[in-house]
Short mmCIF file of C-alpha atoms and ligand atoms in Angstrom, two decimals:
data_model
loop_
_atom_site.label_atom_id
_atom_site.label_comp_id
_atom_site.label_asym_id
_atom_site.label_seq_id
_atom_site.Cartn_x
_atom_site.Cartn_y
_atom_site.Cartn_z
CA MET A 1 -2.77 5.57 2.47
CA GLU A 2 1.04 5.22 2.58
CA LYS A 3 2.85 5.82 -0.69
CA VAL A 4 4.65 2.81 -2.18
CA VAL A 5 8.09 3.72 -3.57
CA LYS A 6 9.64 1.32 -6.09
CA PRO A 7 13.29 1.26 -7.21
CA TYR A 8 12.93 1.69 -10.96
CA SER A 9 9.45 2.49 -12.16
CA GLU A 10 5.96 3.11 -10.83
CA GLU A 11 4.76 0.37 -13.16
CA GLY A 12 5.23 -3.30 -12.28
CA GLU A 13 5.64 -5.29 -9.06
CA LYS A 14 7.75 -3.75 -6.32
CA LYS A 15 9.08 -7.19 -5.34
CA ASN A 16 10.58 -7.89 -8.78
CA GLN A 17 12.20 -4.47 -8.87
CA VAL A 18 13.61 -4.86 -5.35
CA ARG A 19 15.01 -8.30 -6.21
CA LYS A 20 16.60 -6.95 -9.39
CA MET A 21 18.13 -3.99 -7.54
CA PHE A 22 19.67 -6.09 -4.75
CA ASN A 23 20.91 -8.67 -7.27
CA SER A 24 22.70 -5.88 -9.09
CA ILE A 25 24.27 -4.15 -6.05
CA ALA A 26 25.11 -7.38 -4.14
CA PRO A 27 28.89 -7.38 -4.89
CA ALA A 28 29.24 -3.79 -3.58
CA TYR A 29 26.60 -4.00 -0.81
CA ASP A 30 28.78 -4.79 2.22
CA PHE A 31 31.50 -2.32 1.28
CA LEU A 32 29.01 0.49 0.63
CA ASN A 33 27.05 -0.24 3.80
CA HIS A 34 30.11 0.16 6.01
CA PHE A 35 31.65 2.99 3.96
CA LEU A 36 28.54 5.15 3.63
CA SER A 37 27.57 4.75 7.28
CA LEU A 38 31.19 5.20 8.44
CA GLY A 39 30.88 1.75 10.02
CA ILE A 40 28.01 2.81 12.31
CA ASP A 41 25.71 0.20 10.74
CA ARG A 42 27.58 -2.44 12.76
CA SER A 43 26.63 -0.76 16.03
CA TRP A 44 22.98 -0.49 14.91
CA ARG A 45 22.82 -4.23 14.26
CA LYS A 46 24.45 -4.90 17.65
CA LYS A 47 21.90 -2.67 19.36
CA ALA A 48 19.07 -4.57 17.66
CA ILE A 49 20.43 -7.97 18.68
CA GLN A 50 20.98 -6.83 22.28
CA LYS A 51 17.18 -6.49 22.49
CA LEU A 52 17.07 -10.29 22.33
CA GLU A 53 19.58 -10.94 25.11
CA ALA A 54 17.01 -11.44 27.87
CA SER A 55 14.76 -13.64 25.76
CA GLN A 56 17.28 -16.51 25.53
CA ALA A 57 16.09 -17.24 21.99
CA LYS A 58 17.76 -20.36 20.59
CA LYS A 59 16.18 -20.65 17.16
CA ILE A 60 16.06 -17.41 15.20
CA LEU A 61 14.72 -16.35 11.80
CA ASP A 62 16.49 -13.45 10.06
CA VAL A 63 14.14 -12.09 7.39
CA ALA A 64 15.56 -10.14 4.42
CA THR A 65 18.93 -11.41 5.60
CA GLY A 66 20.76 -10.13 2.50
CA THR A 67 24.46 -10.92 2.97
CA GLY A 68 23.77 -12.25 6.47
CA ASP A 69 25.25 -9.50 8.66
CA LEU A 70 22.40 -9.42 11.18
CA ALA A 71 22.41 -13.21 11.46
CA ILE A 72 26.20 -13.19 12.02
CA THR A 73 25.84 -10.46 14.68
CA ALA A 74 23.16 -12.56 16.41
CA HIS A 75 25.46 -15.58 16.38
CA ASN A 76 28.33 -13.52 17.82
CA LEU A 77 26.34 -11.90 20.62
CA LEU A 78 23.83 -14.56 21.68
CA GLU A 79 24.02 -18.20 22.65
CA VAL A 80 21.87 -19.52 19.84
CA ASP A 81 21.43 -23.05 18.48
CA HIS A 82 20.55 -22.11 14.92
CA ILE A 83 19.75 -19.15 12.71
CA THR A 84 17.88 -19.31 9.41
CA GLY A 85 18.17 -16.36 7.04
CA VAL A 86 15.76 -15.83 4.14
CA ASP A 87 15.91 -13.39 1.25
CA ILE A 88 14.50 -13.03 -2.26
CA SER A 89 17.84 -11.99 -3.82
CA ASP A 90 20.04 -14.94 -4.82
CA GLU A 91 23.05 -12.70 -5.41
CA MET A 92 22.87 -11.22 -1.89
CA LEU A 93 22.53 -14.75 -0.46
CA GLU A 94 25.55 -15.91 -2.46
CA VAL A 95 27.74 -13.14 -1.01
CA GLY A 96 26.42 -14.11 2.44
CA ARG A 97 27.13 -17.82 1.96
CA LYS A 98 30.75 -17.09 1.01
CA LYS A 99 31.09 -15.06 4.20
CA LEU A 100 29.66 -17.90 6.30
CA THR A 101 32.08 -20.39 4.75
CA LYS A 102 35.03 -18.07 5.48
CA LYS A 103 33.87 -17.69 9.09
CA ASN A 104 33.20 -21.41 9.47
CA LEU A 105 29.56 -20.77 10.38
CA ASN A 106 27.77 -23.07 7.94
CA ASP A 107 26.53 -25.39 10.68
CA LYS A 108 25.11 -22.48 12.70
CA ILE A 109 23.56 -20.25 10.02
CA VAL A 110 21.78 -21.31 6.86
CA LEU A 111 20.68 -18.87 4.16
CA LEU A 112 17.68 -19.75 1.99
CA ASN A 113 15.76 -18.12 -0.81
CA GLY A 114 12.42 -17.16 0.76
CA ASP A 115 9.82 -14.43 0.64
CA SER A 116 8.84 -12.61 3.84
CA GLU A 117 5.28 -12.44 2.58
CA ASN A 118 4.96 -16.20 2.22
CA LEU A 119 7.41 -17.81 4.63
CA PRO A 120 8.05 -21.54 4.10
CA PHE A 121 7.79 -22.44 7.81
CA GLU A 122 5.14 -23.88 10.13
CA ASP A 123 3.42 -21.66 12.71
CA GLY A 124 5.54 -21.13 15.83
CA THR A 125 8.80 -22.53 14.41
CA PHE A 126 11.13 -19.86 15.85
CA ASP A 127 11.82 -18.28 19.24
CA ALA A 128 12.39 -14.90 17.59
CA ALA A 129 12.25 -13.18 14.22
CA ILE A 130 14.57 -10.32 13.30
CA VAL A 131 14.93 -8.03 10.30
CA ALA A 132 17.36 -5.20 9.52
CA PHE A 133 16.69 -2.66 6.78
CA GLY A 134 14.28 -5.12 5.15
CA VAL A 135 10.70 -4.13 6.01
CA ARG A 136 10.87 -0.91 3.94
CA ASN A 137 11.49 -3.08 0.90
CA PHE A 138 8.53 -5.41 1.40
CA GLN A 139 5.88 -5.18 -1.28
CA ASN A 140 3.16 -5.65 1.32
CA LEU A 141 4.36 -4.52 4.75
CA ASP A 142 1.39 -5.91 6.72
CA LYS A 143 1.60 -9.29 5.03
CA GLY A 144 5.35 -9.49 5.75
CA LEU A 145 4.94 -8.57 9.43
CA THR A 146 1.99 -10.94 9.86
CA GLU A 147 4.01 -13.79 8.37
CA MET A 148 6.95 -13.04 10.66
CA SER A 149 4.60 -13.03 13.63
CA ARG A 150 2.99 -16.31 12.50
CA VAL A 151 6.28 -18.24 12.48
CA ILE A 152 7.33 -17.21 16.00
CA LYS A 153 6.13 -19.04 19.10
CA PRO A 154 3.60 -17.39 21.44
CA GLY A 155 5.72 -15.19 23.73
CA GLY A 156 8.46 -15.00 21.09
CA LYS A 157 10.03 -11.68 20.19
CA MET A 158 10.24 -9.67 16.99
CA VAL A 159 13.02 -7.12 16.45
CA VAL A 160 12.98 -4.70 13.52
CA LEU A 161 15.79 -2.30 12.61
CA GLU A 162 14.90 0.33 10.03
CA PHE A 163 15.80 3.82 8.87
CA THR A 164 13.69 6.67 10.21
CA LYS A 165 13.46 10.35 9.43
CA PRO A 166 15.52 12.41 11.93
CA ARG A 167 13.34 14.89 13.82
CA PHE A 168 15.81 17.41 15.27
CA PHE A 169 15.71 20.09 12.58
CA LEU A 170 19.39 21.13 12.41
CA PHE A 171 20.60 17.55 12.28
CA LYS A 172 17.77 16.69 9.89
CA PHE A 173 18.90 19.42 7.49
CA GLY A 174 22.56 18.30 7.42
CA PHE A 175 21.73 14.62 7.30
CA ASN A 176 19.23 15.09 4.47
CA LEU A 177 21.86 16.86 2.37
CA TYR A 178 24.10 13.84 2.77
CA PHE A 179 21.31 11.28 2.39
CA LYS A 180 19.60 12.90 -0.59
CA TYR A 181 22.61 14.13 -2.61
CA VAL A 182 26.00 12.81 -1.46
CA LEU A 183 25.07 9.22 -0.77
CA PRO A 184 23.27 8.60 -4.13
CA LEU A 185 26.26 10.13 -5.93
CA ILE A 186 28.76 7.79 -4.23
CA GLY A 187 26.36 4.88 -4.72
CA ARG A 188 26.03 5.70 -8.42
CA LEU A 189 29.80 5.80 -8.91
CA THR A 190 30.52 2.57 -7.06
CA SER A 191 27.55 0.19 -7.27
CA LYS A 192 26.73 0.23 -11.00
CA ASP A 193 23.06 0.86 -10.17
CA PRO A 194 22.34 4.60 -10.49
CA LYS A 195 18.84 4.31 -9.03
CA ALA A 196 19.55 2.19 -5.95
CA TYR A 197 20.72 4.88 -3.56
CA ARG A 198 18.12 7.35 -4.79
CA TYR A 199 15.53 4.67 -3.96
CA LEU A 200 17.08 4.41 -0.48
CA TYR A 201 16.38 8.10 0.23
CA GLU A 202 12.92 8.13 -1.33
CA SER A 203 11.75 4.90 0.28
CA VAL A 204 12.79 6.14 3.74
CA GLN A 205 10.85 9.40 3.23
CA ALA A 206 7.68 7.50 2.34
CA PHE A 207 7.99 4.74 4.97
CA PRO A 208 5.98 4.82 8.23
CA ASP A 209 8.30 5.37 11.18
CA TYR A 210 8.09 5.54 14.99
CA ASP A 211 4.45 5.21 16.21
CA LYS A 212 3.15 4.77 12.68
CA PHE A 213 5.32 1.69 12.25
CA VAL A 214 4.26 0.44 15.68
CA SER A 215 0.64 0.52 14.51
CA HIS A 216 1.62 -1.94 11.74
CA MET A 217 3.21 -4.21 14.36
CA GLU A 218 -0.03 -4.11 16.36
CA LYS A 219 -1.96 -5.00 13.22
CA ALA A 220 0.31 -8.03 12.83
CA GLY A 221 -0.79 -9.24 16.27
CA LEU A 222 2.25 -8.12 18.26
CA LYS A 223 2.02 -6.71 21.80
CA ASN A 224 4.21 -4.58 24.09
CA ASN A 225 5.53 -2.79 21.02
CA GLU A 226 8.26 -0.21 21.61
CA TRP A 227 10.80 1.74 19.63
CA GLU A 228 14.19 3.24 20.45
CA SER A 229 15.73 5.90 18.27
CA LEU A 230 19.41 5.44 17.29
CA SER A 231 22.06 7.94 16.12
CA MET A 232 19.90 11.09 16.43
CA GLY A 233 17.00 9.46 14.60
CA ILE A 234 18.78 8.01 11.55
CA CYS A 235 17.22 4.69 12.41
CA ALA A 236 15.18 2.98 15.09
CA VAL A 237 14.93 -0.44 16.62
CA TYR A 238 11.39 -1.71 17.17
CA THR A 239 10.50 -4.61 19.44
CA GLY A 240 7.30 -6.52 19.99
CA VAL A 241 6.10 -9.77 21.53
CA LYS A 242 3.70 -12.32 20.04
C1 SAM B 301 18.96 -3.36 2.67
S1 SAM B 301 19.06 -5.09 2.50
C2 SAM B 301 19.30 -5.60 4.16
C3 SAM B 301 20.16 -6.81 4.30
C4 SAM B 301 20.56 -7.19 5.71
N1 SAM B 301 19.42 -7.48 6.55
C5 SAM B 301 21.43 -6.15 6.36
O1 SAM B 301 21.20 -5.82 7.51
O2 SAM B 301 22.37 -5.68 5.72
C6 SAM B 301 17.37 -5.50 2.20
C7 SAM B 301 17.16 -6.94 1.80
O3 SAM B 301 15.76 -7.21 1.82
C8 SAM B 301 15.51 -8.20 0.86
N2 SAM B 301 14.06 -8.30 0.63
C9 SAM B 301 13.25 -7.36 0.11
N3 SAM B 301 11.99 -7.81 0.04
C10 SAM B 301 12.00 -9.07 0.56
C11 SAM B 301 10.99 -10.05 0.77
N4 SAM B 301 9.72 -9.84 0.41
N5 SAM B 301 11.36 -11.21 1.34
C12 SAM B 301 12.64 -11.45 1.68
N6 SAM B 301 13.64 -10.56 1.50
C13 SAM B 301 13.32 -9.38 0.94
C14 SAM B 301 16.34 -7.73 -0.32
O4 SAM B 301 16.55 -8.72 -1.29
C15 SAM B 301 17.63 -7.29 0.39
O5 SAM B 301 18.60 -8.30 0.43
#
């Protein structure tokens, strides 16, 4: 049984705690993302979207879209007709909507409040479903993945980008020092939520990665599942086909 890590307390629904946490860090989220990853997060999102290049997907769903960075990357790299982003945090969505307005992308990307575990779309609505750094935050991982699979067309692709635990021991040691101690300290000083970046470390440690995550994709009905490790195992991009 995989351990469920929640942001604030072992008591109470994970979903409510996750929503509260992202609502509180939303104003600092983009800055901290790029600062703490030294900008490498942009290349991870690009790598994930490149997995869709051959599929010619025109209508895409970005789950746990947050401030919309993965959706914007998809728009920039692919020839898409429309992207819908859903998230449970209104504050994250608000930051994202302001970004879309600034970039003049409101007719291409729409951001809606929606729960990955109960998506408000008919079966087979999208050509592809994508998610970056979202699945680890789902309350019920299998329900979220099954819903994502439900709303893509048969033959459609799913792409998941998520943190993993580095395996190479020397790198793992150095990275864990940064991830466990330095990053939560910077997060605490800048985001006004002392627990958020501690949750980031703990949730990654408890989350199924590599083949274990692939077994959840299989359970959700996806085939040809594969993963590719990025940046010495800091994260991985998973792909599967419905
Ligand atoms: C780490 S952020 C990732 C945002 C964005 N995808 C990115 O690449 O920066 C995780 C997001 O997942 C959202 N989230 C968590 N559980 C969710 C759920 N059940 N349904 C939809 N969004 C969810 C959170 O509100 C948060 O905005």
